[in-house]
Amino acid sequence: MPVSDSPSTSRRLLALLSLLQARRDWPAPVLAHRLDVSERTIRRDIDRLRELDYSIEATRGPDGGYRLQAGSQLPPLVFDEEQAVAIALTLRAAGSLGIDIEEAAARALGTVTRLLPSRLVHRVGNLEAADAAGRRTAQVDPDVLLRIGEAITAGEELRFDYASPSSSGAEEPVRRTEPHHLLLHSGRWYLIGYTTEREDWRVYRADRIRPRSHNGRRFTPRTVPGGDPARFLSARFMGSTGADTWACWGEATLDLPLAAVVPYLGDGSAEAVGPDRSRVRLGAWSWGALAAEFLRFEAELSAVEPADLRAAFAAVAERSARAARGARPLGP
């Protein structure tokens, strides 16, 4: 095997490390072939990496090989260009993850960016303006997410204080729930848990959770209604306790051509009932909200169904009339 064609020791060590990171087990003959060196050279290189605190286990078997394991500390890592770009893009989007890690992410991004080739730095940097204009969300302490995740994995009841927006400032009782799923939705983290006191499923915003120092009893995992945690959470935001759909649906005929309606339907539907009229079906979390959805279209409405939606239009009309007069509703 031509030693003169072998890469330098440093370059070869980096190439070897990259291969070890890519898969669990590497037979020694395969590594030697990939790096165009002898198996003896591979053994020496493995020893050099071990001296640099990489935990590499020798595997037994017909081929004999090596496996990179987790060590007591994080050693230097090697990434190819695609991996480095993916890491940089993910770090740049850290602010949209709803976790309070932006400072650490910025430092990590600076480290990665300094090592990228100039042609890749420009590609990653082009996203900065768009990211700076992104929506800000409530940030979660990463330790809180880790605590919740540990409770889910261990199957232990989570005990926590909850900063509910409806609280009057008085001390509230410690909450308890069986934590089942932790999901990211629209830039915020949510915990789906089963509360035995109410014998019902509850959804909690993770940024309002302050875990107590000790968890509660162990529990047997349950299946979230419908079997899909993401669809269950989406349904709750739609005001539904069942399927992943709006709690209220209604129809009305609008004095607008179909082309003027279609761009604003969202998950609704419409069909033309004339050159300048459309039959529109929309959904919302409440009848009042559904009436407001239809009123987004500045057009006359007719043939409104069902009766609950007609009643909601009447209530909205009364409130609108009072607002126009500057009057307040009667009552205590």
XYZ file of C-alpha atoms in Angstrom:
332
model
C 0.000 0.000 0.000
C 1.589 3.301 -1.076
C 2.383 5.276 2.069
C 3.523 8.281 0.024
C -0.065 8.813 -1.161
C -1.439 8.889 2.430
C -2.673 12.206 3.839
C -0.764 13.898 6.618
C -1.302 12.573 10.105
C -3.441 15.542 11.176
C -5.654 15.373 8.097
C -5.941 11.616 8.460
C -6.954 11.901 12.129
C -9.707 14.346 11.213
C -10.898 12.058 8.428
C -10.861 9.093 10.800
C -12.809 11.030 13.419
C -15.380 12.053 10.829
C -15.891 8.408 9.844
C -16.227 7.278 13.462
C -18.895 9.939 14.054
C -20.880 8.840 11.016
C -21.860 5.337 12.179
C -21.808 3.092 15.234
C -19.279 0.398 14.293
C -16.367 0.426 11.854
C -14.427 -2.760 11.060
C -10.703 -2.015 11.074
C -10.174 -3.317 7.484
C -12.906 -0.984 6.203
C -11.342 2.029 7.928
C -7.946 1.122 6.535
C -9.384 0.844 3.031
C -11.307 4.132 3.286
C -8.200 6.025 4.443
C -5.786 4.092 2.220
C -3.515 3.107 5.099
C -2.611 -0.096 6.900
C -4.577 -1.501 9.846
C -1.491 -0.886 11.970
C -1.689 2.820 11.106
C -5.377 2.792 12.053
C -4.490 1.341 15.465
C -1.892 4.076 16.029
C -4.371 6.777 14.981
C -6.985 5.364 17.341
C -4.460 5.601 20.181
C -3.769 9.250 19.250
C -7.472 10.065 19.362
C -7.771 8.381 22.761
C -4.964 10.610 24.020
C -7.142 13.561 22.935
C -9.920 12.252 25.254
C -12.034 10.567 22.592
C -13.653 7.460 24.039
C -13.160 4.772 21.397
C -13.974 1.147 22.145
C -12.388 -1.766 20.326
C -15.102 -4.156 19.106
C -14.632 -7.917 18.956
C -15.644 -10.221 16.172
C -14.331 -11.666 12.902
C -13.455 -8.252 11.518
C -12.500 -6.446 14.703
C -13.158 -2.750 14.705
C -13.864 0.429 16.618
C -16.813 2.308 18.070
C -16.895 5.962 19.162
C -18.636 6.279 22.521
C -19.807 9.152 24.688
C -17.045 10.334 26.985
C -16.940 12.223 30.274
C -16.670 15.534 28.432
C -17.507 16.913 25.001
C -14.443 16.559 22.763
C -13.902 18.514 19.524
C -16.240 17.393 16.758
C -15.808 17.208 13.003
C -18.596 18.185 10.592
C -18.767 18.149 6.830
C -19.934 21.289 5.004
C -23.589 20.246 4.821
C -23.658 19.457 8.543
C -21.966 22.751 9.407
C -24.492 24.741 7.354
C -27.395 22.843 8.954
C -26.035 23.619 12.431
C -25.524 27.294 11.586
C -29.060 27.645 10.208
C -30.549 25.907 13.235
C -28.608 28.118 15.639
C -29.714 31.242 13.775
C -33.344 30.157 14.203
C -32.911 29.454 17.932
C -35.005 32.508 18.863
C -38.089 30.904 17.314
C -37.760 27.748 19.414
C -39.262 29.363 22.512
C -36.280 28.372 24.694
C -34.043 30.779 26.576
C -30.846 29.700 24.808
C -30.334 32.636 22.450
C -27.097 33.847 24.088
C -25.563 30.364 24.038
C -26.814 29.846 20.484
C -25.271 33.148 19.387
C -21.891 32.143 20.836
C -22.086 28.728 19.175
C -23.115 30.345 15.885
C -20.093 32.635 16.069
C -17.820 29.640 16.587
C -19.306 27.717 13.665
C -19.405 30.738 11.353
C -15.720 31.554 11.930
C -14.817 28.066 10.708
C -17.043 28.047 7.625
C -15.563 28.696 4.176
C -16.371 32.223 2.970
C -18.760 30.958 0.274
C -20.879 29.278 2.974
C -20.734 32.230 5.385
C -22.577 34.373 2.825
C -25.294 31.746 2.390
C -25.938 31.570 6.132
C -25.648 35.333 6.635
C -28.412 36.019 4.121
C -30.934 34.750 6.660
C -30.066 37.329 9.315
C -32.489 40.041 8.151
C -35.408 37.632 7.892
C -34.646 36.149 11.295
C -34.376 39.595 12.924
C -37.907 40.362 11.743
C -39.278 37.163 13.239
C -41.918 37.028 15.927
C -40.781 37.098 19.534
C -42.282 34.479 21.800
C -42.240 33.695 25.498
C -38.911 32.051 26.309
C -38.648 28.893 28.403
C -35.786 28.102 30.747
C -34.118 25.042 29.148
C -33.796 23.479 32.616
C -37.596 23.527 32.874
C -37.935 21.637 29.592
C -35.341 19.117 30.755
C -37.178 18.610 34.068
C -40.465 18.061 32.270
C -38.819 15.673 29.819
C -37.268 13.695 32.672
C -40.650 13.387 34.394
C -42.231 12.156 31.149
C -39.488 9.576 30.634
C -39.604 8.395 34.258
C -43.417 8.264 34.289
C -43.563 10.462 37.395
C -46.289 12.930 38.326
C -45.049 16.502 37.886
C -45.541 18.926 40.773
C -45.270 22.592 39.797
C -46.333 26.176 40.353
C -48.162 27.735 37.426
C -48.229 31.439 36.559
C -51.778 31.510 35.226
C -52.868 34.810 33.617
C -56.121 34.559 35.592
C -54.359 34.456 38.966
C -54.960 37.462 41.231
C -51.463 37.426 42.672
C -52.443 35.319 45.677
C -50.515 32.139 46.335
C -52.038 29.269 44.404
C -51.969 25.584 45.332
C -49.286 23.368 43.848
C -50.490 21.765 40.655
C -50.066 18.125 39.785
C -50.342 16.371 36.460
C -49.244 13.190 34.771
C -46.940 14.589 32.043
C -47.255 12.782 28.731
C -46.116 14.993 25.856
C -44.028 18.157 25.388
C -44.705 19.873 22.052
C -43.639 23.032 20.226
C -46.571 24.923 18.683
C -46.320 28.358 17.019
C -43.087 29.212 18.835
C -44.248 28.117 22.297
C -43.741 24.895 24.248
C -46.779 23.145 25.699
C -47.144 20.254 28.139
C -50.009 17.824 27.652
C -50.843 16.139 30.926
C -53.606 14.130 32.568
C -54.863 15.596 35.851
C -56.368 12.924 38.089
C -58.116 15.485 40.315
C -60.265 16.575 37.360
C -60.058 13.264 35.538
C -59.295 15.130 32.339
C -56.495 16.128 29.989
C -54.969 19.589 30.394
C -52.609 21.734 28.322
C -50.042 23.969 30.070
C -47.692 26.578 28.650
C -44.177 25.511 29.589
C -42.946 29.097 30.099
C -45.466 29.413 32.971
C -44.374 26.197 34.695
C -42.036 26.263 37.700
C -41.333 22.638 38.707
C -41.110 21.788 42.390
C -37.934 20.144 43.650
C -39.528 16.700 43.918
C -41.851 14.869 41.585
C -44.882 12.902 42.702
C -46.024 9.317 42.358
C -45.321 7.092 39.394
C -48.094 6.513 36.886
C -48.953 4.251 33.979
C -48.854 6.167 30.669
C -52.206 6.877 29.058
C -53.123 7.415 25.410
C -54.044 10.987 24.536
C -57.554 11.241 23.034
C -57.348 10.429 19.345
C -53.894 8.907 19.774
C -52.008 11.819 18.162
C -50.592 14.427 20.605
C -49.976 17.036 17.872
C -53.545 16.776 16.548
C -54.909 16.833 20.101
C -53.040 20.070 20.845
C -54.115 21.614 17.556
C -57.742 20.717 18.333
C -57.534 22.475 21.708
C -56.424 25.675 19.986
C -59.448 25.325 17.728
C -61.765 25.124 20.733
C -62.471 21.445 20.157
C -62.119 18.664 22.698
C -62.356 15.954 20.063
C -61.235 15.972 16.465
C -58.606 18.300 15.041
C -61.178 20.723 13.704
C -62.957 23.918 14.676
C -65.626 23.663 17.342
C -68.072 25.731 15.270
C -68.773 25.621 11.537
C -71.236 27.673 9.539
C -72.219 28.765 6.041
C -73.405 31.962 4.410
C -73.857 33.357 0.935
C -71.697 36.429 0.238
C -72.259 39.003 -2.475
C -68.735 38.519 -3.791
C -67.346 36.605 -6.765
C -65.517 33.396 -5.960
C -62.137 34.842 -7.034
C -62.447 37.573 -4.371
C -63.167 35.036 -1.620
C -60.781 32.133 -2.242
C -57.522 33.871 -1.162
C -58.920 34.464 2.341
C -60.594 31.140 3.128
C -57.861 29.557 5.229
C -59.137 26.038 5.933
C -62.664 26.977 4.818
C -64.279 26.290 1.463
C -66.415 28.113 -1.076
C -68.280 27.583 -4.313
C -69.727 29.994 -6.842
C -73.513 30.341 -6.817
C -73.548 33.079 -9.453
C -71.180 35.432 -11.241
C -71.000 37.745 -8.212
C -72.075 35.484 -5.332
C -70.338 32.721 -3.361
C -71.438 30.140 -0.817
C -68.785 30.136 1.920
C -68.148 27.625 4.723
C -65.865 28.650 7.610
C -64.915 27.400 11.067
C -63.876 29.052 14.349
C -63.490 28.286 18.054
C -66.786 29.997 19.012
C -69.950 31.252 17.299
C -69.033 34.863 17.989
C -65.592 34.347 16.494
C -67.171 32.640 13.490
C -69.486 35.618 12.927
C -66.423 37.868 13.022
C -64.719 35.648 10.439
C -67.588 36.167 8.013
C -67.605 39.907 8.692
C -64.014 40.121 7.452
C -65.539 40.086 3.993
C -67.012 43.542 3.402
C -70.092 42.236 1.609
C -73.748 41.480 2.247
C -74.556 38.060 3.739
C -77.653 35.904 3.363
C -78.875 32.336 3.928
C -76.837 32.053 7.142
C -76.743 28.591 8.743
C -77.008 27.256 11.415
C -79.261 29.060 13.882
C -76.394 29.424 16.391
C -74.476 31.472 13.851
C -77.501 33.711 13.203
C -77.806 34.277 16.957
C -74.119 35.164 17.098
C -74.601 37.757 14.346
C -77.440 39.302 16.380
C -75.226 39.488 19.485
C -72.361 41.005 17.500
C -74.771 43.562 16.011
C -75.943 44.622 19.493
C -72.384 45.009 20.747
C -71.413 46.937 17.625
C -74.365 49.290 18.022
C -73.438 50.001 21.644
C -69.833 50.610 20.649
C -70.968 53.043 17.942
C -73.033 54.979 20.497
C -70.277 54.860 23.097
C -72.710 53.140 25.450
C -71.986 50.431 28.022
C -74.047 47.249 28.380
C -76.664 47.151 31.146
C -75.899 45.046 34.165
C -73.931 45.043 37.396
